mmCIF file of C-alpha atoms in Angstrom:
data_model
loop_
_atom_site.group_PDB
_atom_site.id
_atom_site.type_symbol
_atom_site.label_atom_id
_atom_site.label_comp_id
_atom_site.label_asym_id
_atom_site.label_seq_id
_atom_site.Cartn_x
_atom_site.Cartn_y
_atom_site.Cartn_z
ATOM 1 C CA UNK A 66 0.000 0.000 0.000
ATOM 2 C CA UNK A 67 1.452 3.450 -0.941
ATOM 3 C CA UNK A 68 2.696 5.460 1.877
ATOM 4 C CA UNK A 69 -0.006 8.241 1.565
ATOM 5 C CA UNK A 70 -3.017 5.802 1.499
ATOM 6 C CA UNK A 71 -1.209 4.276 4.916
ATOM 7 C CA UNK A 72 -1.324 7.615 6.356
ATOM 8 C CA UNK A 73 -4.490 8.634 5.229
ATOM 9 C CA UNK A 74 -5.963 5.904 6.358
ATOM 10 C CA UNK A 75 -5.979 6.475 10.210
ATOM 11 C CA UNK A 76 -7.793 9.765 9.788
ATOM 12 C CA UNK A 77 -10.775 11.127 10.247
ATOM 13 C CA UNK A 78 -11.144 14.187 8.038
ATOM 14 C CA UNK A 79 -13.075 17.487 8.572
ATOM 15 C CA UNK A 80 -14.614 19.176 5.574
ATOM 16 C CA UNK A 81 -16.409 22.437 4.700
ATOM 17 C CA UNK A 82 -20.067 22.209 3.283
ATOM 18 C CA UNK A 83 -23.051 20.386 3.181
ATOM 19 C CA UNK A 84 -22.467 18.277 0.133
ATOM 20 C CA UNK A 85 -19.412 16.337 -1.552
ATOM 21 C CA UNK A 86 -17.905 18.376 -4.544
ATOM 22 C CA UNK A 87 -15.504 17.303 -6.633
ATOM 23 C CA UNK A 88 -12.569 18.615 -4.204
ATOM 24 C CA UNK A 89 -13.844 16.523 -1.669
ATOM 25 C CA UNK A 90 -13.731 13.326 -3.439
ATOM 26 C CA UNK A 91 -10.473 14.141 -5.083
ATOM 27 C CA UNK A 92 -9.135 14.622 -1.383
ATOM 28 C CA UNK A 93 -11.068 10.864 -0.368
ATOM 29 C CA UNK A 94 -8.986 9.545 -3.686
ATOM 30 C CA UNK A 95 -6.013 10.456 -2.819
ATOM 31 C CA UNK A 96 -5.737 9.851 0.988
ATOM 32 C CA UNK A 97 -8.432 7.188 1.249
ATOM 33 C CA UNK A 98 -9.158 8.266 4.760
ATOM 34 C CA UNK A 99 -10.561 5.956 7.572
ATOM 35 C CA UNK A 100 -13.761 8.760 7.508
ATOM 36 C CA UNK A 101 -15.110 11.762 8.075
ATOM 37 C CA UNK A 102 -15.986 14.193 10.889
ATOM 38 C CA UNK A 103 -19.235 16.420 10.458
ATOM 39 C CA UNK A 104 -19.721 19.782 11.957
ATOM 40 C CA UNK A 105 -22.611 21.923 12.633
ATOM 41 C CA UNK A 106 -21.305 23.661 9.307
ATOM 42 C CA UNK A 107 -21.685 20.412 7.195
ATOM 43 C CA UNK A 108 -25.700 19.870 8.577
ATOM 44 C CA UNK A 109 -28.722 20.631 6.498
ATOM 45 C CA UNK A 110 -31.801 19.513 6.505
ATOM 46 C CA UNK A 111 -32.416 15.849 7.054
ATOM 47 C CA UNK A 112 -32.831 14.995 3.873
ATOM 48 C CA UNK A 113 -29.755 17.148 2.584
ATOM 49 C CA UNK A 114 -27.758 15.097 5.414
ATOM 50 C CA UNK A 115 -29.044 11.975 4.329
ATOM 51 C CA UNK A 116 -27.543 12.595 1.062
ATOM 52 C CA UNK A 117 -24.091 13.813 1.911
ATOM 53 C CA UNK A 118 -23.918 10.606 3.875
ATOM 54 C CA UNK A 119 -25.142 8.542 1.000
ATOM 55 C CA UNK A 120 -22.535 10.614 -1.460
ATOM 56 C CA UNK A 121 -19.699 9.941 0.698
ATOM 57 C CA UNK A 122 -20.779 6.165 1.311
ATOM 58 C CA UNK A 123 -20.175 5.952 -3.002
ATOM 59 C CA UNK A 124 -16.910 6.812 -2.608
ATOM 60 C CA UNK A 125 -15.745 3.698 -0.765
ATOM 61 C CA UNK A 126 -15.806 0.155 -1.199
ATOM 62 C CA UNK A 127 -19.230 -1.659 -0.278
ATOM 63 C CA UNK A 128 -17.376 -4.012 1.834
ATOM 64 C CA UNK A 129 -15.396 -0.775 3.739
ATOM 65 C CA UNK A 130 -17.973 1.735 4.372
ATOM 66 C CA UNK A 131 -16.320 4.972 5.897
ATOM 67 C CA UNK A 132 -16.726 5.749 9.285
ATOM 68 C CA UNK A 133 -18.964 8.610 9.113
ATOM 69 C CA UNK A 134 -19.068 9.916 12.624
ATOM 70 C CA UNK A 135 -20.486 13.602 14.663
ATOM 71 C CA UNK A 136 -20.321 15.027 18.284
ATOM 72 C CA UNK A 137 -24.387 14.158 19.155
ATOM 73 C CA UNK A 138 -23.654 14.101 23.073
ATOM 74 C CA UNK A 139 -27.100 16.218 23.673
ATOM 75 C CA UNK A 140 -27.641 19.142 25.699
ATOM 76 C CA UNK A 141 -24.889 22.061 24.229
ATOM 77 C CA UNK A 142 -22.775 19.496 22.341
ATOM 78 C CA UNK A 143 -24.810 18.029 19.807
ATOM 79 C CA UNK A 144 -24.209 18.718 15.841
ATOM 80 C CA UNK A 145 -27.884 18.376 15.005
ATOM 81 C CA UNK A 146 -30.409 20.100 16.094
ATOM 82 C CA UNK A 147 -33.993 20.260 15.095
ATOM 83 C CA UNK A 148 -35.946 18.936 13.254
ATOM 84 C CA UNK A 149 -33.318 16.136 15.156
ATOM 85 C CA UNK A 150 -34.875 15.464 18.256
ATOM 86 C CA UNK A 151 -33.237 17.462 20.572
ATOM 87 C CA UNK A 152 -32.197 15.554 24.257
ATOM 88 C CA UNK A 153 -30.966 17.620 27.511
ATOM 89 C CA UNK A 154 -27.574 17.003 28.858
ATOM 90 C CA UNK A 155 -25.990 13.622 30.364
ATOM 91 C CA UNK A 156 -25.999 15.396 33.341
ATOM 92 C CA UNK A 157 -29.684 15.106 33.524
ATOM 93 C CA UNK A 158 -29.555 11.371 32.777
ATOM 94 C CA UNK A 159 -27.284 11.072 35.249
ATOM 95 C CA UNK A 160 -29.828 12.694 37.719
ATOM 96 C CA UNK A 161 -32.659 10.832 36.727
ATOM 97 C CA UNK A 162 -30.765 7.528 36.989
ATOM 98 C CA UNK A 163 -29.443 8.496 40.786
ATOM 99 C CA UNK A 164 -33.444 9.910 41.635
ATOM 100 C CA UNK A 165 -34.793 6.521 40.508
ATOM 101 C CA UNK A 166 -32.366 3.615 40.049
ATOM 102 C CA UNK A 167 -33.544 3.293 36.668
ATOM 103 C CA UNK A 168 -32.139 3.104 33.436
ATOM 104 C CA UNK A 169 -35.020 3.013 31.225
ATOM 105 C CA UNK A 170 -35.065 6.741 29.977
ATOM 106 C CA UNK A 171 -31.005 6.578 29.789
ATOM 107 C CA UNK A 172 -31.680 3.593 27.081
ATOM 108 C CA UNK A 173 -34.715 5.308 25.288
ATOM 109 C CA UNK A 174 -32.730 8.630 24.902
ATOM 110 C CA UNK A 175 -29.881 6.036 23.495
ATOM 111 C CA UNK A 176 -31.772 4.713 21.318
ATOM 112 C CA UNK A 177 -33.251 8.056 20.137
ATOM 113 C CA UNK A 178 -29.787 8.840 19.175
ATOM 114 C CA UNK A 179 -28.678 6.069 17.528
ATOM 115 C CA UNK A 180 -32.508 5.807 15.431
ATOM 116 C CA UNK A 181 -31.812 9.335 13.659
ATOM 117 C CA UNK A 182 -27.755 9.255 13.327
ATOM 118 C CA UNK A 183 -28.126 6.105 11.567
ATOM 119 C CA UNK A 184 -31.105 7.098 9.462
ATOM 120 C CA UNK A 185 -29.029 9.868 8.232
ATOM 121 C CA UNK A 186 -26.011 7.458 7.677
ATOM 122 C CA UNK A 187 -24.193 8.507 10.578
ATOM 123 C CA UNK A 188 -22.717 5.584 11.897
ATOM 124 C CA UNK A 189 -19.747 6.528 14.654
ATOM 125 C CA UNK A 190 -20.872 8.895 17.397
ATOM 126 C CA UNK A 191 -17.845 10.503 20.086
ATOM 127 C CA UNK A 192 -20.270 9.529 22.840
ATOM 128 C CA UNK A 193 -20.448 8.680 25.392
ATOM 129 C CA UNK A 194 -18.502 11.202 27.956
ATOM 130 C CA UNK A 195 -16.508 8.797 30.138
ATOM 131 C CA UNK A 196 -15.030 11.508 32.536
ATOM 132 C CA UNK A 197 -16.537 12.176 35.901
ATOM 133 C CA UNK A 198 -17.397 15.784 36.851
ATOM 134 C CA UNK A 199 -15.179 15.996 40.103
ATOM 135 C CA UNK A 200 -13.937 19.580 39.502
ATOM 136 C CA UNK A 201 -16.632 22.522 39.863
ATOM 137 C CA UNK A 202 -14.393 24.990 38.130
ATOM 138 C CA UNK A 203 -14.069 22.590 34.670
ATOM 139 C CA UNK A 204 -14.646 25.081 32.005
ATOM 140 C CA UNK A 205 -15.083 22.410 29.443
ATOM 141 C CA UNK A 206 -16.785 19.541 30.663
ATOM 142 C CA UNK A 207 -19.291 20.386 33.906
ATOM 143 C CA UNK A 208 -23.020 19.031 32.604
ATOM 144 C CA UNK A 209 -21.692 16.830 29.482
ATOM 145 C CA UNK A 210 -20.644 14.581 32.341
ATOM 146 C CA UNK A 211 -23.310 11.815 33.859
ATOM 147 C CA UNK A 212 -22.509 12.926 37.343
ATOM 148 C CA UNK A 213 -19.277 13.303 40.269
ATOM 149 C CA UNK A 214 -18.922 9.648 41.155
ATOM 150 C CA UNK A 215 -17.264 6.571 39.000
ATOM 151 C CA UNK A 216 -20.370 4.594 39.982
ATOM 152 C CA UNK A 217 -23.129 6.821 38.548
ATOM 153 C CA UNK A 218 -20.902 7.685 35.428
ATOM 154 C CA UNK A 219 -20.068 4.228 34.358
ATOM 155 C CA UNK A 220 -23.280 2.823 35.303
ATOM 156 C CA UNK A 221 -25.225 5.638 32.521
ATOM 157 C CA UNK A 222 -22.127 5.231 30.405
ATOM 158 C CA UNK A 223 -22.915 1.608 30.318
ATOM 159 C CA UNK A 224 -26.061 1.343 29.040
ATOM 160 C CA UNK A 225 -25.976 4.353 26.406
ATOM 161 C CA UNK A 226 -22.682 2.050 25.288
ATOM 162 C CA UNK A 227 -24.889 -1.168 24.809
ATOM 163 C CA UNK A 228 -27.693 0.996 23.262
ATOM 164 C CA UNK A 229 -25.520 2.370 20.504
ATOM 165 C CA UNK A 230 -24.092 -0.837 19.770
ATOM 166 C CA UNK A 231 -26.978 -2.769 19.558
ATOM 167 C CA UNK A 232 -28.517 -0.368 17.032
ATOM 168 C CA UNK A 233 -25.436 -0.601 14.436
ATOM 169 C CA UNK A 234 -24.015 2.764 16.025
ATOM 170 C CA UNK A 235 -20.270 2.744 16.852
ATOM 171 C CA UNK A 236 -19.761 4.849 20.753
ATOM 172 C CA UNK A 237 -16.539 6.044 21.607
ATOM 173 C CA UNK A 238 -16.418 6.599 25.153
ATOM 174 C CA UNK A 239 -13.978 9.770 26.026
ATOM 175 C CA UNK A 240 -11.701 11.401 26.897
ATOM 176 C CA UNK A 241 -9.004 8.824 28.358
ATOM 177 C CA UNK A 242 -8.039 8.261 31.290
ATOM 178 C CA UNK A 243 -10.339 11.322 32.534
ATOM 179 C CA UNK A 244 -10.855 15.035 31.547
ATOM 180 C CA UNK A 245 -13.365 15.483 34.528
ATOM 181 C CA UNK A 246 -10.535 17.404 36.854
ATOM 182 C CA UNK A 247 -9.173 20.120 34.952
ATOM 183 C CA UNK A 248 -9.883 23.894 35.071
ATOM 184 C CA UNK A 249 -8.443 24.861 31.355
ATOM 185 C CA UNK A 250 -9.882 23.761 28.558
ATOM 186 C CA UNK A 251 -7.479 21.954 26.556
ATOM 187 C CA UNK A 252 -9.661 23.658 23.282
ATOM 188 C CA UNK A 253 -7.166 26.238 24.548
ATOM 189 C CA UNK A 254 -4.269 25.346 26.163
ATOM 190 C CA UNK A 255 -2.345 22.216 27.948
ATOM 191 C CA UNK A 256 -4.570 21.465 31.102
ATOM 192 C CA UNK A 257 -2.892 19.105 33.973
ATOM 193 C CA UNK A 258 -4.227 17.077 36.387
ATOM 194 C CA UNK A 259 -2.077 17.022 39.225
ATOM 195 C CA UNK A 260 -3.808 13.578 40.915
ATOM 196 C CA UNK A 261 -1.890 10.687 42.050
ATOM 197 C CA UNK A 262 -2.200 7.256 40.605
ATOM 198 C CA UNK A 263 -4.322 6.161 43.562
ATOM 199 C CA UNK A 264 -6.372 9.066 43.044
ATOM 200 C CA UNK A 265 -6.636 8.099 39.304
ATOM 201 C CA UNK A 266 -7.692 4.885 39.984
ATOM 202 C CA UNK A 267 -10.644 5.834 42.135
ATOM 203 C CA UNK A 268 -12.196 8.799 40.338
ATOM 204 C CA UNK A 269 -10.658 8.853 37.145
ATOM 205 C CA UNK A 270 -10.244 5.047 35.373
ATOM 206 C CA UNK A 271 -13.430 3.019 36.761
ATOM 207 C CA UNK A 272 -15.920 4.376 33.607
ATOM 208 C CA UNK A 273 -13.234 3.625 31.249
ATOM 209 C CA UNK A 274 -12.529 0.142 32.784
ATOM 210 C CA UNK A 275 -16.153 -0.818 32.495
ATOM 211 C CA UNK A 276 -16.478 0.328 29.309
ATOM 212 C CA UNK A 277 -13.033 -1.623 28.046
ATOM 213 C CA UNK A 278 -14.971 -4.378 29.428
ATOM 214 C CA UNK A 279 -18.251 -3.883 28.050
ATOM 215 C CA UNK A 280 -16.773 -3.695 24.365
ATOM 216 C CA UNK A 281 -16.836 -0.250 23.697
ATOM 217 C CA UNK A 282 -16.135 0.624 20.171
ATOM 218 C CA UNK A 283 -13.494 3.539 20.858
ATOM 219 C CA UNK A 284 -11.810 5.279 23.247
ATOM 220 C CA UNK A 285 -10.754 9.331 23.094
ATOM 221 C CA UNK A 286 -7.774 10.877 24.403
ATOM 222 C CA UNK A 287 -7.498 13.340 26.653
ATOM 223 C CA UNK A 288 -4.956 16.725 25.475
ATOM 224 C CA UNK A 289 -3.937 16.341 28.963
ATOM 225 C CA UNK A 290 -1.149 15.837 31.240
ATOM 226 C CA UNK A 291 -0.999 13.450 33.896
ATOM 227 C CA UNK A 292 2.419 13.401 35.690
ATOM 228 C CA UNK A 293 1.152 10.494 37.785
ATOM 229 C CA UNK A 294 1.251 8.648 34.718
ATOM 230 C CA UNK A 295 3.535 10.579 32.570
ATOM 231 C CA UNK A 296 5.093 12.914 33.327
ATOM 232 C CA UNK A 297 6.227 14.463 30.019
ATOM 233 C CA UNK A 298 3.274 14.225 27.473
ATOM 234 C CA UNK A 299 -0.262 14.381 27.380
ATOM 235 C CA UNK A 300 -2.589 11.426 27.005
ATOM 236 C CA UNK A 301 -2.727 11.213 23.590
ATOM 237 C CA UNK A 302 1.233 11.640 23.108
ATOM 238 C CA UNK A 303 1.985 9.006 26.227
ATOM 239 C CA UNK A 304 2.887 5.194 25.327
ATOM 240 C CA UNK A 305 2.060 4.878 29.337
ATOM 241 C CA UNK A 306 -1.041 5.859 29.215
ATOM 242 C CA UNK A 307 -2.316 4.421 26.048
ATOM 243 C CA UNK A 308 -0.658 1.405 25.369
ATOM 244 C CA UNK A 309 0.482 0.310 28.885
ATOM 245 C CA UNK A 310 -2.386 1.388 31.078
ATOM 246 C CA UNK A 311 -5.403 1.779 28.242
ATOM 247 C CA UNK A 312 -4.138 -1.308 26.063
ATOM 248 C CA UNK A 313 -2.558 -3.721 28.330
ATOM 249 C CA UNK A 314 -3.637 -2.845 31.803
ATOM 250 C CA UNK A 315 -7.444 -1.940 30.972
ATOM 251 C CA UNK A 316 -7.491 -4.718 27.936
ATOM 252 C CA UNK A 317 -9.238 -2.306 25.848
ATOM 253 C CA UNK A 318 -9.409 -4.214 21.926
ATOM 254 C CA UNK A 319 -11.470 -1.153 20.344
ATOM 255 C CA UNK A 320 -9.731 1.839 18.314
ATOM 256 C CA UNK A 321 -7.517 4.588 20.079
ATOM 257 C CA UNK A 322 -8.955 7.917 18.799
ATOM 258 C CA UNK A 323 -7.756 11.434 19.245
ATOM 259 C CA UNK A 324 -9.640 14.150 20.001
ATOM 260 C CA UNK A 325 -8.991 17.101 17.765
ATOM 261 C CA UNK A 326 -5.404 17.029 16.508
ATOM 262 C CA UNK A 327 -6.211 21.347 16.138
ATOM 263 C CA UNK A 328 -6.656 21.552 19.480
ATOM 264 C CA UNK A 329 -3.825 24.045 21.360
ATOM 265 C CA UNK A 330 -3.508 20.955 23.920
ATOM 266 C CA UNK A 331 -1.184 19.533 21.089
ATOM 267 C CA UNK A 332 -1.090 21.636 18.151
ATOM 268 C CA UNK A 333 1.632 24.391 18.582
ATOM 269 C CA UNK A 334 3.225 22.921 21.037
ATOM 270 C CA UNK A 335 5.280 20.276 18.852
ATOM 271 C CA UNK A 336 6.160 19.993 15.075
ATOM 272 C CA UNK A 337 3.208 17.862 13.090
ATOM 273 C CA UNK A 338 5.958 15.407 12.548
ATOM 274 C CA UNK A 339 6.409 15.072 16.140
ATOM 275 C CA UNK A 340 2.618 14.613 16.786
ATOM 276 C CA UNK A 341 2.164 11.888 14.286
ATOM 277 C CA UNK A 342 5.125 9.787 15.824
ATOM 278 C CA UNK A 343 4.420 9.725 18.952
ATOM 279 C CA UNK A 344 0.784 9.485 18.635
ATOM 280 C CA UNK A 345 1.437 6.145 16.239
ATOM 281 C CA UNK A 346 4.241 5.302 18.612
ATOM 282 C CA UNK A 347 1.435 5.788 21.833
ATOM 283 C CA UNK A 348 -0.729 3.832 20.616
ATOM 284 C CA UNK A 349 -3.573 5.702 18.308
ATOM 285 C CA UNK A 350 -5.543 4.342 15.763
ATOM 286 C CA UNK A 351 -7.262 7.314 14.235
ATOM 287 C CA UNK A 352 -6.577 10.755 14.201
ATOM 288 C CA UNK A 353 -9.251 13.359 13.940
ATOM 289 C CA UNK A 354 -8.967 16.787 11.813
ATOM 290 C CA UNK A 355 -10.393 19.791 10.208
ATOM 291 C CA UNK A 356 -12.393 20.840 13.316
ATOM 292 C CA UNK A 357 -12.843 24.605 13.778
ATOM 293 C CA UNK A 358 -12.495 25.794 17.369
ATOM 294 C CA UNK A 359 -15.392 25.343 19.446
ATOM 295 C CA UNK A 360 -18.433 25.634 17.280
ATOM 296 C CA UNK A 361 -16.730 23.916 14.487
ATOM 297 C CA UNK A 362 -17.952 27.015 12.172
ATOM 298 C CA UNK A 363 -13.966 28.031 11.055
ATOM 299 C CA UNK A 364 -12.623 24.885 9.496
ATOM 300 C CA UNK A 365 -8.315 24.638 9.709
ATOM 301 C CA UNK A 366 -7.983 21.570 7.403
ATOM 302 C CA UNK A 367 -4.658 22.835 6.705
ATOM 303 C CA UNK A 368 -3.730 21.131 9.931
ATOM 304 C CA UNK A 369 -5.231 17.991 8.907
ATOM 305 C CA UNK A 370 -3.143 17.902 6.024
ATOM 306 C CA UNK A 371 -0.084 18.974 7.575
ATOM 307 C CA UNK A 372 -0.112 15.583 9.553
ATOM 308 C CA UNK A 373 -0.936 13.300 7.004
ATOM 309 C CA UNK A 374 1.501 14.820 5.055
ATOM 310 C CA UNK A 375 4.093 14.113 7.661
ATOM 311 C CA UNK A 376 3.057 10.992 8.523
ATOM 312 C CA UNK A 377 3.478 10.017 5.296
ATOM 313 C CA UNK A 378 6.507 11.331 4.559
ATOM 314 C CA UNK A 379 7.790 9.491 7.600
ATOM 315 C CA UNK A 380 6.727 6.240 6.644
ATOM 316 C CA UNK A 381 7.914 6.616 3.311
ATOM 317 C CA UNK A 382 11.406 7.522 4.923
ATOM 318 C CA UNK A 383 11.476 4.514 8.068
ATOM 319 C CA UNK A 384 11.684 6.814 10.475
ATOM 320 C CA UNK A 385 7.881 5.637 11.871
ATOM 321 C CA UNK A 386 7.624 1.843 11.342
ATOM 322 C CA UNK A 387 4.798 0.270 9.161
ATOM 323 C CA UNK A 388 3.557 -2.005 11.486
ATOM 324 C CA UNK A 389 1.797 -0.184 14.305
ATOM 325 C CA UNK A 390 -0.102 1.668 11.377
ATOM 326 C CA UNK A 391 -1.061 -1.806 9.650
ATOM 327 C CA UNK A 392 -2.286 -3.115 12.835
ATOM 328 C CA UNK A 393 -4.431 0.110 13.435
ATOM 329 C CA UNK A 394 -6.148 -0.237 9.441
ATOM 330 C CA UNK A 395 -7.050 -3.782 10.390
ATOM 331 C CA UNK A 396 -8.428 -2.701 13.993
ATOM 332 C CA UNK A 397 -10.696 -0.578 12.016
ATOM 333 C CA UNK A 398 -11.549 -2.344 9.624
ATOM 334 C CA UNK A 399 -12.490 -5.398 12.322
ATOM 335 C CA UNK A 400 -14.715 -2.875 14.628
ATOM 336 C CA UNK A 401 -16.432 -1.728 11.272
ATOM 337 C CA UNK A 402 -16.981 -5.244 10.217
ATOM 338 C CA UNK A 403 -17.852 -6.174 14.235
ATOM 339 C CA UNK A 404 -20.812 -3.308 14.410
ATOM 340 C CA UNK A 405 -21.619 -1.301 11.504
ATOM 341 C CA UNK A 406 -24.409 -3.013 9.328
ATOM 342 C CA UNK A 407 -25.301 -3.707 6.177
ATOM 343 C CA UNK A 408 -27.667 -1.178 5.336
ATOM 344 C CA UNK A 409 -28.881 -0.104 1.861
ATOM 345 C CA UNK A 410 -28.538 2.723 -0.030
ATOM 346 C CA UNK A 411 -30.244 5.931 2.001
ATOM 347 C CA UNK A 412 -33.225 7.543 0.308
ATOM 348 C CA UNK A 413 -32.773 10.572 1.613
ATOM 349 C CA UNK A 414 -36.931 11.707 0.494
ATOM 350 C CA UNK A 415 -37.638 9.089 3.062
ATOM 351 C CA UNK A 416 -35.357 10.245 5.755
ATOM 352 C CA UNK A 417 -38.008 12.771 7.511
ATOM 353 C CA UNK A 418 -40.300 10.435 8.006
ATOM 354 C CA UNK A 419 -37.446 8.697 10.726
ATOM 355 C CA UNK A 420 -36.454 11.731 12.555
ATOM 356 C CA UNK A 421 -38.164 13.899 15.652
ATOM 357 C CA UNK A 422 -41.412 11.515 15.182
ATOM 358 C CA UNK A 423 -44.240 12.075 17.664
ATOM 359 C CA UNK A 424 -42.867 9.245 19.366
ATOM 360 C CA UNK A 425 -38.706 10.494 20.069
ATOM 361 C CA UNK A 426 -40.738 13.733 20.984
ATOM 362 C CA UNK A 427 -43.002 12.719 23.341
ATOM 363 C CA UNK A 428 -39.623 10.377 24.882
ATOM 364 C CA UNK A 429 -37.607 13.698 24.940
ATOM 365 C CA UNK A 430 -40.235 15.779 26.877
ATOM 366 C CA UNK A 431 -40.755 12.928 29.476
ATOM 367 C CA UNK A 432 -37.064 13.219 30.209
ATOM 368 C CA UNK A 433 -37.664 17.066 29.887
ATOM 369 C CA UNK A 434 -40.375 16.398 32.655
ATOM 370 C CA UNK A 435 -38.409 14.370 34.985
ATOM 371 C CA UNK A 436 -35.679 16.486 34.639
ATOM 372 C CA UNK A 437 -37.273 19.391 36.315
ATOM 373 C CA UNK A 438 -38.653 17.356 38.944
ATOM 374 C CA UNK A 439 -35.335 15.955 40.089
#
């Protein structure tokens, strides 16, 4: 396989627009990329989503559907908003679940989720947040988190996992090994968190254990430091972290995904070539691009390119060996083949009929309901 489509093929690519044009699917020729990343600036209507999904599906093999994959978390991350059914924050599950012991509205909001993304042809989705909400000044992650115990997080975590899954939609629990104790957001900068490994493995690790265990698709890294566990790079930079402690210690077998390789927790701070090496060296399996700062709305896919460039330059010239990145392209290729579904070709007229039905409305306003009651 040439060097490029090696390199290429652990990302995840942002794009601009609502609809493949012939730049886009020169880029998809050329790189061959492991999928795409939509933002709020990529999502039309239902229908026209539908279609960019189906568009981009024709430009892979049948047998190697792209992971097409979108931040739908609910509450103030989520990518698509009505006429998408529109669910509160995990932090309200995680309420409800503590008020009654029950996980029934956890699953239906789940599967509510995982209904509509996969109508649309969505078909990887970076939930569910893993990290427990421990520190009240967190700029970043506060309600996207179930709750401030290991318990309540991993037992929510759990069954939005299984309810994904079972409905042919890949989670990716995040962001390893715990982004619930910072106070900068690493959007931003280089957060730190300063716990000890006991510390870590009380508040910090038990979601992400259960969810190693429970089969969880992916896990994302954290743009953090933890000098109880390394003290010289961040998660997603660390062999510790994610091969020795994610990998071997946890026995996670699902893909290693970055978080946003634009992020000012990484980018900046080293050389692309230096990011791609020690990411592949870590332990990553995808890297994920072309993001645009918070909102997503200002698109640097320069950046993207900058590291596949370099990553492909490198393993044309040795200097990052061929087969860590082999065994990532058949890691994805086994969780695609382990998951995703055989569906058939969208029909994107048909797609409104499948999304904010009276039924996912009426689901959403009971949990709307109980929410203010808790």
């Amino acid at each position: 396989m040439h060097a490029r489509h090696l390199a290429g093929g652990l990302f995840i690519l942002g794009f601009d627009g609502t609809a493949v044009d012939a730049a886009l699917a020169e880029t998809i020729a050329r790189w061959r990329p492991a999928g795409l990343i939509l933002f709020r600036r990529n999502i039309g209507t239902p229908a026209a989503v539908a279609r960019l999904c189906r568009d981009l599906r024709r430009l892979y093999p049948a047998d190697d559907p792209p992971l097409i994959s979108v931040d739908q978390e609910g509450g103030r991350v989520a990518r698509l908003r009505a006429p998408f059914t529109e669910l509160p924050a995990a932090r309200v599950l995680g309420r409800l679940y503590r008020r009654t012991g029950s996980l029934e509205l956890v699953h239906k909001a789940a599967a509510i989720t995982a209904a509509e993304l996969t109508a649309v042809g969505i078909n990887f989705n970076y939930a569910p947040v893993l990290d427990v909400d421990s520190n009240p000044a967190n700029p970043i992650i506060g309600d996207r988190a179930y709750g401030g115990t290991p318990e309540l997080v991993a037992a929510v975590a759990g069954a939005v996992i299984e309810t994904y899954q079972r409905h042919g939609l890949l989670a990716c629990g995040k962001h390893f090994p715990g982004h619930g104790d910072t106070d900068i957001d690493s959007h931003l900068a280089l957060p730190v968190v300063r716990r000890d490994r006991e510390s870590l493995e009380d508040i910090e690790l038990p979601p992400f254990r259960d969810a190693a265990a429970a089969g969880v698709a992916a896990m994302m890294t954290a743009h953090v430091l933890y000098p109880a566990l390394d003290p010289d790079w961040p998660a997603t930079l660390s062999r510790p972290i994610l091969t020795e402690l994610l990998r071997e210690e946890l026995g996670f077998e699902g893909l290693i995904v970055t978080d946003n390789m634009e992020m000012r927790g990484v980018w900046g701070r080293w050389p692309a070539a230096e990011l791609t090496r020690r990411a592949v060296d870590a332990g990553c399996d995808l890297f994920i691009g072309g993001g645009g700062g918070l909102d997503g709305r200002h698109p640097q896919t320069d950046i993207q390119f900058a590291l596949m460039e370099a990553l492909a330059a490198q393993l044309e010239a040795g200097e990052v060996p061929i087969a860590p990145v082999e065994a990532s392209l058949a890691r994805i290729r086994r969780i695609k083949a382990s998951v995703l579904r055989a569906q058939p070709d969208i029909d994107p007229t048909r797609v409104a009929e499948r999304i904010g039905t009276a039924e996912h409305q009426a689901a959403a306003a009971a949990l709307r309901e109980a929410a203010a009651a808790a």
